[in-house]
mmCIF file of C-alpha atoms in Angstrom:
data_model
loop_
_atom_site.group_PDB
_atom_site.id
_atom_site.type_symbol
_atom_site.label_atom_id
_atom_site.label_comp_id
_atom_site.label_asym_id
_atom_site.label_seq_id
_atom_site.Cartn_x
_atom_site.Cartn_y
_atom_site.Cartn_z
ATOM 1 C CA MET A 1029 0.000 0.000 0.000
ATOM 2 C CA ASN A 1030 1.478 3.301 -1.013
ATOM 3 C CA THR A 1031 1.453 6.576 0.917
ATOM 4 C CA ASN A 1032 -1.291 8.056 -1.239
ATOM 5 C CA THR A 1033 -3.658 5.201 -0.409
ATOM 6 C CA ALA A 1034 -2.777 5.451 3.281
ATOM 7 C CA LEU A 1035 -3.580 9.166 3.237
ATOM 8 C CA LYS A 1036 -6.872 8.472 1.476
ATOM 9 C CA LEU A 1037 -7.781 5.895 4.106
ATOM 10 C CA GLN A 1038 -6.928 8.341 6.868
ATOM 11 C CA ALA A 1039 -9.082 11.007 5.233
ATOM 12 C CA TYR A 1040 -11.877 8.451 4.871
ATOM 13 C CA LEU A 1041 -11.649 7.657 8.556
ATOM 14 C CA ASP A 1042 -11.812 11.365 9.439
ATOM 15 C CA ASP A 1043 -14.875 11.787 7.213
ATOM 16 C CA GLU A 1044 -13.125 14.326 5.023
ATOM 17 C CA LEU A 1045 -13.862 12.824 1.595
ATOM 18 C CA SER A 1046 -16.580 13.541 -0.934
ATOM 19 C CA PRO A 1047 -19.126 10.773 -1.687
ATOM 20 C CA ARG A 1048 -17.310 9.944 -4.927
ATOM 21 C CA GLN A 1049 -13.924 9.677 -3.151
ATOM 22 C CA CYS A 1050 -15.563 7.569 -0.456
ATOM 23 C CA ARG A 1051 -16.795 5.114 -3.052
ATOM 24 C CA SER A 1052 -13.283 4.937 -4.515
ATOM 25 C CA VAL A 1053 -11.795 4.174 -1.088
ATOM 26 C CA GLU A 1054 -14.486 1.574 -0.389
ATOM 27 C CA ARG A 1055 -13.518 -0.196 -3.602
ATOM 28 C CA ILE A 1056 -9.901 -0.287 -2.372
ATOM 29 C CA LEU A 1057 -11.079 -1.686 0.959
ATOM 30 C CA ASP A 1058 -13.097 -4.386 -0.803
ATOM 31 C CA ARG A 1059 -10.123 -5.755 -2.612
ATOM 32 C CA SER A 1060 -7.215 -5.096 -0.185
ATOM 33 C CA GLU A 1061 -6.897 -6.815 3.152
ATOM 34 C CA GLU A 1062 -3.878 -4.669 3.944
ATOM 35 C CA ALA A 1063 -6.029 -1.556 3.498
ATOM 36 C CA ARG A 1064 -8.720 -2.986 5.796
ATOM 37 C CA ASP A 1065 -6.109 -3.777 8.475
ATOM 38 C CA PHE A 1066 -4.632 -0.305 8.171
ATOM 39 C CA LEU A 1067 -8.068 1.301 8.524
ATOM 40 C CA ALA A 1068 -8.883 -0.847 11.572
ATOM 41 C CA GLU A 1069 -5.568 0.037 13.183
ATOM 42 C CA MET A 1070 -6.066 3.752 12.527
ATOM 43 C CA GLY A 1071 -9.591 3.557 13.899
ATOM 44 C CA SER A 1072 -8.373 1.878 17.054
ATOM 45 C CA LEU A 1073 -5.634 4.483 17.464
ATOM 46 C CA GLN A 1074 -8.146 7.281 16.999
ATOM 47 C CA ASP A 1075 -10.452 5.819 19.666
ATOM 48 C CA THR A 1076 -7.552 5.449 22.086
ATOM 49 C CA LEU A 1077 -6.455 9.029 21.571
ATOM 50 C CA ARG A 1078 -9.992 10.353 21.987
ATOM 51 C CA SER A 1079 -10.626 8.406 25.164
ATOM 52 C CA HIS A 1080 -7.395 9.592 26.771
ATOM 53 C CA GLU A 1081 -7.555 13.168 25.642
ATOM 54 C CA PRO A 1082 -7.768 15.412 28.684
ATOM 55 C CA SER A 1083 -10.890 17.569 28.583
ATOM 56 C CA PRO A 1084 -10.099 20.896 30.196
ATOM 57 C CA ALA A 1085 -12.887 22.089 32.463
ATOM 58 C CA LEU A 1086 -13.275 25.703 33.474
ATOM 59 C CA PRO A 1087 -13.800 26.360 37.154
ATOM 60 C CA GLU A 1088 -16.767 28.597 36.309
ATOM 61 C CA ASP A 1089 -19.033 29.655 33.461
ATOM 62 C CA LEU A 1090 -17.179 30.555 30.232
ATOM 63 C CA ASP A 1091 -18.536 34.123 30.073
ATOM 64 C CA PHE A 1092 -17.611 34.722 33.658
ATOM 65 C CA TYR A 1093 -14.146 33.279 33.091
ATOM 66 C CA LEU A 1094 -13.583 35.441 30.000
ATOM 67 C CA ALA A 1095 -14.833 38.540 31.830
ATOM 68 C CA GLY A 1096 -12.157 37.902 34.442
ATOM 69 C CA ILE A 1097 -9.427 37.640 31.794
ATOM 70 C CA ARG A 1098 -10.647 40.819 30.122
ATOM 71 C CA ARG A 1099 -10.608 42.702 33.399
ATOM 72 C CA ARG A 1100 -7.070 41.508 34.180
ATOM 73 C CA LEU A 1101 -5.881 42.566 30.727
ATOM 74 C CA GLU A 1102 -7.469 45.982 31.105
ATOM 75 C CA ALA A 1103 -5.781 46.385 34.456
ATOM 76 C CA GLU A 1104 -2.390 45.527 32.958
ATOM 77 C CA ILE A 1105 -2.589 47.742 29.860
ATOM 78 C CA PRO A 1106 -1.652 51.323 30.720
ATOM 79 C CA ALA A 1107 -4.482 53.774 30.137
ATOM 80 C CA THR A 1108 -2.428 56.068 27.901
ATOM 81 C CA ARG A 1109 0.752 55.612 25.956
ATOM 82 C CA VAL A 1110 2.697 58.821 25.490
ATOM 83 C CA SER A 1111 4.926 59.049 22.466
ATOM 84 C CA THR A 1112 8.120 60.866 23.307
ATOM 85 C CA ALA A 1113 9.593 61.179 19.838
ATOM 86 C CA THR A 1114 8.189 63.728 17.421
ATOM 87 C CA VAL A 1115 10.300 63.336 14.324
ATOM 88 C CA GLY A 1116 9.464 64.543 10.841
ATOM 89 C CA PRO A 1117 8.870 67.695 8.849
ATOM 90 C CA ALA A 1118 5.559 68.420 10.555
ATOM 91 C CA SER A 1119 6.959 68.170 14.057
ATOM 92 C CA TRP A 1120 6.949 71.953 14.504
ATOM 93 C CA LEU A 1121 3.239 71.918 13.637
ATOM 94 C CA ILE A 1122 2.608 69.313 16.310
ATOM 95 C CA ARG A 1123 4.640 71.312 18.793
ATOM 96 C CA TYR A 1124 2.617 74.405 17.946
ATOM 97 C CA PHE A 1125 -0.825 72.869 17.837
ATOM 98 C CA ALA A 1126 -0.478 70.344 20.648
ATOM 99 C CA PRO A 1127 -0.736 72.890 23.491
ATOM 100 C CA ILE A 1128 -3.652 74.611 21.751
ATOM 101 C CA GLY A 1129 -5.376 71.311 21.186
ATOM 102 C CA ALA A 1130 -4.785 70.267 24.791
ATOM 103 C CA ALA A 1131 -6.171 73.570 26.057
ATOM 104 C CA ALA A 1132 -9.220 73.173 23.799
ATOM 105 C CA ALA A 1133 -9.727 69.627 25.060
ATOM 106 C CA VAL A 1134 -9.527 70.792 28.686
ATOM 107 C CA ILE A 1135 -12.072 73.553 28.023
ATOM 108 C CA ALA A 1136 -14.359 71.089 26.226
ATOM 109 C CA MET A 1137 -14.092 68.642 29.126
ATOM 110 C CA ILE A 1138 -14.922 71.375 31.635
ATOM 111 C CA LEU A 1139 -17.930 72.423 29.556
ATOM 112 C CA ILE A 1140 -19.109 68.838 29.123
ATOM 113 C CA ALA A 1141 -18.586 68.085 32.815
ATOM 114 C CA GLY A 1142 -20.568 71.183 33.734
ATOM 115 C CA TYR A 1143 -23.376 70.184 31.408
ATOM 116 C CA GLU A 1144 -23.449 66.627 32.721
ATOM 117 C CA ARG A 1145 -23.450 67.838 36.303
ATOM 118 C CA THR A 1146 -26.632 69.762 35.670
ATOM 119 C CA ASP A 1147 -28.238 66.963 33.687
ATOM 120 C CA ALA A 1148 -27.056 63.731 35.211
ATOM 121 C CA THR A 1149 -25.684 64.508 38.608
ATOM 122 C CA ARG A 1150 -27.085 61.376 40.122
ATOM 123 C CA SER A 1151 -25.264 58.845 37.954
ATOM 124 C CA ALA A 1152 -21.991 60.706 38.311
ATOM 125 C CA GLN A 1153 -22.267 60.609 42.060
ATOM 126 C CA THR A 1154 -23.467 57.153 42.737
ATOM 127 C CA THR A 1155 -21.613 54.777 40.451
ATOM 128 C CA VAL A 1156 -18.272 53.707 41.803
ATOM 129 C CA GLU A 1157 -16.701 50.899 39.803
ATOM 130 C CA ALA A 1158 -14.017 49.237 41.828
ATOM 131 C CA PRO A 1159 -11.222 47.437 39.949
ATOM 132 C CA ASN A 1160 -11.714 44.280 41.988
ATOM 133 C CA VAL A 1161 -15.317 43.746 40.895
ATOM 134 C CA ILE A 1162 -16.181 41.495 37.963
ATOM 135 C CA THR A 1163 -19.683 41.957 36.632
ATOM 136 C CA PHE A 1164 -21.457 39.061 35.052
ATOM 137 C CA GLN A 1165 -24.830 39.512 33.412
ATOM 138 C CA SER A 1166 -26.840 36.397 32.841
ATOM 139 C CA GLU A 1167 -28.496 35.727 29.498
ATOM 140 C CA ASP A 1168 -31.955 36.552 30.788
ATOM 141 C CA GLU A 1169 -30.603 39.864 32.167
ATOM 142 C CA ASP A 1170 -32.603 39.464 35.333
ATOM 143 C CA PHE A 1171 -29.642 37.935 37.085
ATOM 144 C CA THR A 1172 -26.512 39.952 37.704
ATOM 145 C CA ILE A 1173 -23.469 38.800 39.599
ATOM 146 C CA LEU A 1174 -20.886 41.135 41.051
ATOM 147 C CA TRP A 1175 -17.883 39.022 41.953
ATOM 148 C CA ILE A 1176 -15.495 40.690 44.364
ATOM 149 C CA ASP A 1177 -12.024 39.414 43.724
ATOM 150 C CA SER A 1178 -10.151 39.325 47.018
ATOM 151 C CA GLU A 1179 -6.808 39.093 45.215
ATOM 152 C CA PHE A 1180 -7.123 42.749 44.247
ATOM 153 C CA GLU A 1181 -7.896 44.006 47.736
ATOM 154 C CA MET B 1418 -76.010 111.561 43.191
ATOM 155 C CA ALA B 1419 -74.614 110.515 46.499
ATOM 156 C CA LEU B 1420 -77.999 109.367 47.597
ATOM 157 C CA LEU B 1421 -78.491 107.424 44.424
ATOM 158 C CA GLU B 1422 -75.138 105.794 44.901
ATOM 159 C CA GLY B 1423 -76.081 104.847 48.414
ATOM 160 C CA VAL B 1424 -79.350 103.320 47.253
ATOM 161 C CA SER B 1425 -77.769 101.458 44.408
ATOM 162 C CA THR B 1426 -75.063 100.093 46.731
ATOM 163 C CA ARG B 1427 -77.561 98.833 49.191
ATOM 164 C CA ARG B 1428 -79.548 97.167 46.428
ATOM 165 C CA ILE B 1429 -76.571 95.523 44.717
ATOM 166 C CA SER B 1430 -74.678 94.345 47.743
ATOM 167 C CA PRO B 1431 -76.864 91.247 48.340
ATOM 168 C CA LEU B 1432 -76.401 90.358 44.710
ATOM 169 C CA ILE B 1433 -72.648 90.699 45.005
ATOM 170 C CA MET B 1434 -72.743 88.573 48.116
ATOM 171 C CA LEU B 1435 -74.738 85.952 46.264
ATOM 172 C CA VAL B 1436 -72.321 85.996 43.361
ATOM 173 C CA ASN B 1437 -69.404 85.822 45.760
ATOM 174 C CA ARG B 1438 -71.025 82.963 47.643
ATOM 175 C CA SER B 1439 -71.668 80.968 44.491
ATOM 176 C CA HIS B 1440 -68.088 81.639 43.382
ATOM 177 C CA PHE B 1441 -66.867 80.461 46.756
ATOM 178 C CA ILE B 1442 -68.971 77.314 46.531
ATOM 179 C CA ARG B 1443 -67.741 76.596 43.005
ATOM 180 C CA THR B 1444 -64.152 77.045 44.100
ATOM 181 C CA LEU B 1445 -64.722 74.824 47.101
ATOM 182 C CA LEU B 1446 -66.297 72.108 44.963
ATOM 183 C CA ALA B 1447 -63.522 72.309 42.385
ATOM 184 C CA THR B 1448 -60.849 72.040 45.076
ATOM 185 C CA ALA B 1449 -62.624 69.140 46.716
ATOM 186 C CA SER B 1450 -63.024 67.305 43.425
ATOM 187 C CA LEU B 1451 -59.347 67.868 42.562
ATOM 188 C CA ALA B 1452 -58.297 66.615 45.963
ATOM 189 C CA TRP B 1453 -60.570 63.602 45.554
ATOM 190 C CA THR B 1454 -59.173 62.707 42.135
ATOM 191 C CA GLY B 1455 -55.631 63.307 43.358
ATOM 192 C CA LEU B 1456 -55.903 60.934 46.279
ATOM 193 C CA PRO B 1457 -55.834 57.634 44.383
ATOM 194 C CA THR B 1458 -53.047 58.919 42.125
ATOM 195 C CA ARG B 1459 -50.943 59.774 45.118
ATOM 196 C CA ALA B 1460 -51.655 56.399 46.639
ATOM 197 C CA ALA B 1461 -50.699 54.712 43.368
ATOM 198 C CA ASP B 1462 -47.521 56.796 43.179
ATOM 199 C CA SER B 1463 -46.638 55.760 46.681
ATOM 200 C CA GLU B 1464 -47.226 52.103 45.730
ATOM 201 C CA GLN B 1465 -45.021 52.497 42.666
ATOM 202 C CA GLU B 1466 -42.297 54.058 44.778
ATOM 203 C CA LYS B 1467 -42.347 51.074 47.078
ATOM 204 C CA MET B 1468 -39.727 48.386 46.490
ATOM 205 C CA ASP B 1469 -39.906 45.005 48.202
ATOM 206 C CA LEU B 1470 -36.584 43.256 48.577
ATOM 207 C CA ARG B 1471 -35.347 39.923 49.812
ATOM 208 C CA ALA B 1472 -31.718 39.438 50.786
ATOM 209 C CA ILE B 1473 -30.164 36.048 51.482
ATOM 210 C CA LEU B 1474 -26.673 35.400 52.752
ATOM 211 C CA VAL B 1475 -25.482 32.143 51.217
ATOM 212 C CA TRP B 1476 -22.383 30.050 51.791
ATOM 213 C CA GLY B 1477 -21.024 28.055 48.868
ATOM 214 C CA THR B 1478 -19.073 24.913 49.724
ATOM 215 C CA ASN B 1479 -18.038 21.608 48.214
ATOM 216 C CA ASP B 1480 -19.213 19.762 51.307
ATOM 217 C CA ASP B 1481 -22.397 17.728 51.188
ATOM 218 C CA ALA B 1482 -25.422 19.481 52.630
ATOM 219 C CA ASP B 1483 -25.748 16.673 55.208
ATOM 220 C CA LYS B 1484 -22.515 17.768 56.787
ATOM 221 C CA HIS B 1485 -24.171 21.014 57.889
ATOM 222 C CA PRO B 1486 -27.567 19.973 59.227
ATOM 223 C CA LYS B 1487 -28.227 23.309 60.901
ATOM 224 C CA LEU B 1488 -28.168 25.115 57.582
ATOM 225 C CA LYS B 1489 -30.807 24.685 54.934
ATOM 226 C CA SER B 1490 -30.243 24.620 51.211
ATOM 227 C CA ILE B 1491 -31.289 27.575 49.111
ATOM 228 C CA PRO B 1492 -34.330 27.284 46.796
ATOM 229 C CA THR B 1493 -33.715 24.981 43.840
ATOM 230 C CA SER B 1494 -34.351 27.704 41.254
ATOM 231 C CA LEU B 1495 -31.667 29.864 42.810
ATOM 232 C CA GLN B 1496 -29.305 26.914 43.134
ATOM 233 C CA LYS B 1497 -29.722 26.175 39.421
ATOM 234 C CA ARG B 1498 -28.928 29.755 38.482
ATOM 235 C CA LEU B 1499 -25.831 29.841 40.646
ATOM 236 C CA SER B 1500 -24.668 26.450 39.392
ATOM 237 C CA LYS B 1501 -24.657 27.785 35.835
ATOM 238 C CA VAL B 1502 -21.896 30.162 36.846
ATOM 239 C CA PHE B 1503 -20.156 28.760 39.898
ATOM 240 C CA LYS B 1504 -18.535 25.439 40.702
ATOM 241 C CA TRP B 1505 -19.580 24.896 44.303
ATOM 242 C CA LYS B 1506 -21.524 21.773 45.058
ATOM 243 C CA THR B 1507 -23.705 23.039 47.872
ATOM 244 C CA TYR B 1508 -25.227 26.433 48.555
ATOM 245 C CA LEU B 1509 -26.472 26.892 52.103
ATOM 246 C CA GLU B 1510 -28.607 29.680 53.467
ATOM 247 C CA ILE B 1511 -27.082 31.474 56.433
ATOM 248 C CA HIS B 1512 -29.478 34.341 56.926
ATOM 249 C CA ARG B 1513 -32.462 35.886 55.213
ATOM 250 C CA LYS B 1514 -33.960 39.351 55.438
ATOM 251 C CA HIS B 1515 -36.899 41.160 53.901
ATOM 252 C CA ALA B 1516 -37.148 44.895 53.467
ATOM 253 C CA THR B 1517 -39.345 47.487 51.831
ATOM 254 C CA ILE B 1518 -37.803 50.715 50.711
ATOM 255 C CA ARG B 1519 -39.599 53.785 49.521
ATOM 256 C CA SER B 1520 -38.532 56.858 47.661
ATOM 257 C CA GLU B 1521 -35.316 58.438 48.918
ATOM 258 C CA GLN B 1522 -35.035 55.877 51.642
ATOM 259 C CA GLU B 1523 -32.104 53.649 52.373
ATOM 260 C CA CYS B 1524 -32.254 50.451 54.333
ATOM 261 C CA ALA B 1525 -29.367 48.734 56.024
ATOM 262 C CA LEU B 1526 -29.488 44.942 56.103
ATOM 263 C CA ALA B 1527 -27.142 43.309 58.561
ATOM 264 C CA MET B 1528 -26.563 39.929 56.944
ATOM 265 C CA SER B 1529 -23.988 38.775 59.472
ATOM 266 C CA LYS B 1530 -21.772 40.192 62.166
ATOM 267 C CA GLU B 1531 -19.301 41.334 59.535
ATOM 268 C CA CYS B 1532 -21.443 41.833 56.470
ATOM 269 C CA GLN B 1533 -23.895 44.638 55.916
ATOM 270 C CA VAL B 1534 -25.690 45.740 52.765
ATOM 271 C CA LYS B 1535 -27.233 49.159 52.321
ATOM 272 C CA VAL B 1536 -29.840 49.484 49.593
ATOM 273 C CA ALA B 1537 -31.242 52.812 48.449
ATOM 274 C CA ARG B 1538 -33.935 53.341 45.859
ATOM 275 C CA VAL B 1539 -32.673 55.487 42.975
ATOM 276 C CA ASP B 1540 -35.709 55.291 40.746
ATOM 277 C CA GLU B 1541 -38.458 52.873 39.784
ATOM 278 C CA ASN B 1542 -36.065 50.142 38.643
ATOM 279 C CA ARG B 1543 -32.688 51.116 40.016
ATOM 280 C CA VAL B 1544 -31.022 50.825 43.374
ATOM 281 C CA ARG B 1545 -27.767 51.887 44.905
ATOM 282 C CA LEU B 1546 -26.022 48.984 46.571
ATOM 283 C CA ARG B 1547 -23.328 49.395 49.148
ATOM 284 C CA LEU B 1548 -21.683 46.358 50.628
ATOM 285 C CA TYR B 1549 -19.656 46.599 53.813
ATOM 286 C CA GLY B 1550 -17.329 43.866 54.993
ATOM 287 C CA LYS B 1551 -15.909 44.238 58.493
ATOM 288 C CA GLY B 1552 -17.114 47.835 58.451
ATOM 289 C CA LYS B 1553 -15.189 48.623 55.279
ATOM 290 C CA LEU B 1554 -16.959 49.682 52.083
ATOM 291 C CA VAL B 1555 -16.306 46.962 49.512
ATOM 292 C CA VAL B 1556 -18.743 47.794 46.719
ATOM 293 C CA ASP B 1557 -20.658 50.971 45.955
ATOM 294 C CA ARG B 1558 -22.705 50.616 42.829
ATOM 295 C CA GLU B 1559 -25.868 51.684 41.105
ATOM 296 C CA GLN B 1560 -27.657 48.655 39.762
ATOM 297 C CA SER B 1561 -30.759 47.915 37.747
ATOM 298 C CA LEU B 1562 -33.210 45.861 39.805
ATOM 299 C CA LYS B 1563 -36.525 45.326 38.054
ATOM 300 C CA PRO B 1564 -39.352 43.363 39.674
ATOM 301 C CA GLY B 1565 -38.323 39.709 39.724
ATOM 302 C CA ALA B 1566 -34.663 40.499 39.071
ATOM 303 C CA THR B 1567 -31.775 39.340 41.220
ATOM 304 C CA THR B 1568 -28.374 40.790 41.927
ATOM 305 C CA VAL B 1569 -25.712 38.679 43.572
ATOM 306 C CA LEU B 1570 -22.767 40.125 45.426
ATOM 307 C CA ALA B 1571 -20.208 37.393 45.896
ATOM 308 C CA GLY B 1572 -16.628 36.643 46.786
ATOM 309 C CA ASP B 1573 -14.371 33.790 47.717
ATOM 310 C CA ASP B 1574 -13.753 32.679 51.267
ATOM 311 C CA LYS B 1575 -11.280 30.482 53.101
ATOM 312 C CA ASN B 1576 -11.021 26.712 52.460
ATOM 313 C CA ASP B 1577 -12.227 26.993 48.873
ATOM 314 C CA THR B 1578 -15.656 28.268 49.861
ATOM 315 C CA ALA B 1579 -17.529 31.395 48.859
ATOM 316 C CA TRP B 1580 -20.095 33.809 50.205
ATOM 317 C CA PHE B 1581 -23.043 35.246 48.301
ATOM 318 C CA VAL B 1582 -25.434 38.041 49.181
ATOM 319 C CA ILE B 1583 -28.414 37.483 46.923
ATOM 320 C CA ILE B 1584 -30.692 40.494 46.619
ATOM 321 C CA SER B 1585 -33.972 39.906 44.819
ATOM 322 C CA ARG B 1586 -36.702 42.337 43.957
ATOM 323 C CA VAL B 1587 -39.905 40.658 45.003
ATOM 324 C CA SER B 1588 -42.662 40.987 42.423
ATOM 325 C CA GLU B 1589 -45.922 42.416 43.752
ATOM 326 C CA SER B 1590 -47.932 39.787 41.937
#
């Protein structure tokens, strides 16, 4: 039995062939005992591997687990990354406009904050999101879990 | 002229009094009817502003429930919901409290010697939750809590166990 036939048999076992290719392989199996033995051996090997494959189990619900990873990543990534090098022909423009832009941003933030304070004072005052709290919202949205991670305390 | 004025005044004054009296009666009736129609609305508003809550302190452990005969298991529906998320085998009820909060009120629920939850009504379907552990503020959060909804505050404990404060909004129906 050549390598090509062996590969075909393996593909047949893994259910990767088209109906036409399957029929071709079945014809080989009908006439070759060696092919039948090879297929049986491969099948046995596949069963053994499947039965001994460790199945990783999460300690909690997948969404909850992923929310924890996301929160840890967010905690590790710095909030802002400041570029120190300003190289290039337009660097003088950046140097000139950066302070103006920053001042404009500060003024805009003050204006927005003032507007929000008059409009939505309550939400600004009451919501405190601690970094050690993982929020998990169930699918039906009537069930919310706030997990307080003691590792972060 | 003065005499005429005096006569006319004397003649008209009862009329004016009558008109004034009828105006007074109309005003009185209108006020009474407004007050009457306003009463049920105010009562309904007060009912809407009311929020019935149930808080349960739960201990999650991998022990069998039989090992802790003094503690009872939590309701099956709640156990199923928790089991979808958490790994603990048994969830045992430590303490249970009921409370009703009204507009701009805050209630403090002492769930254990070291655990206290303060719940304040923000609006019809929102509350502010503050959890204190050993007197220290652990969580301060505004949370949606519609009728029938549940919010669970939870954390791990020693010996691979966990605590849960389960706050449910009790439906009026």
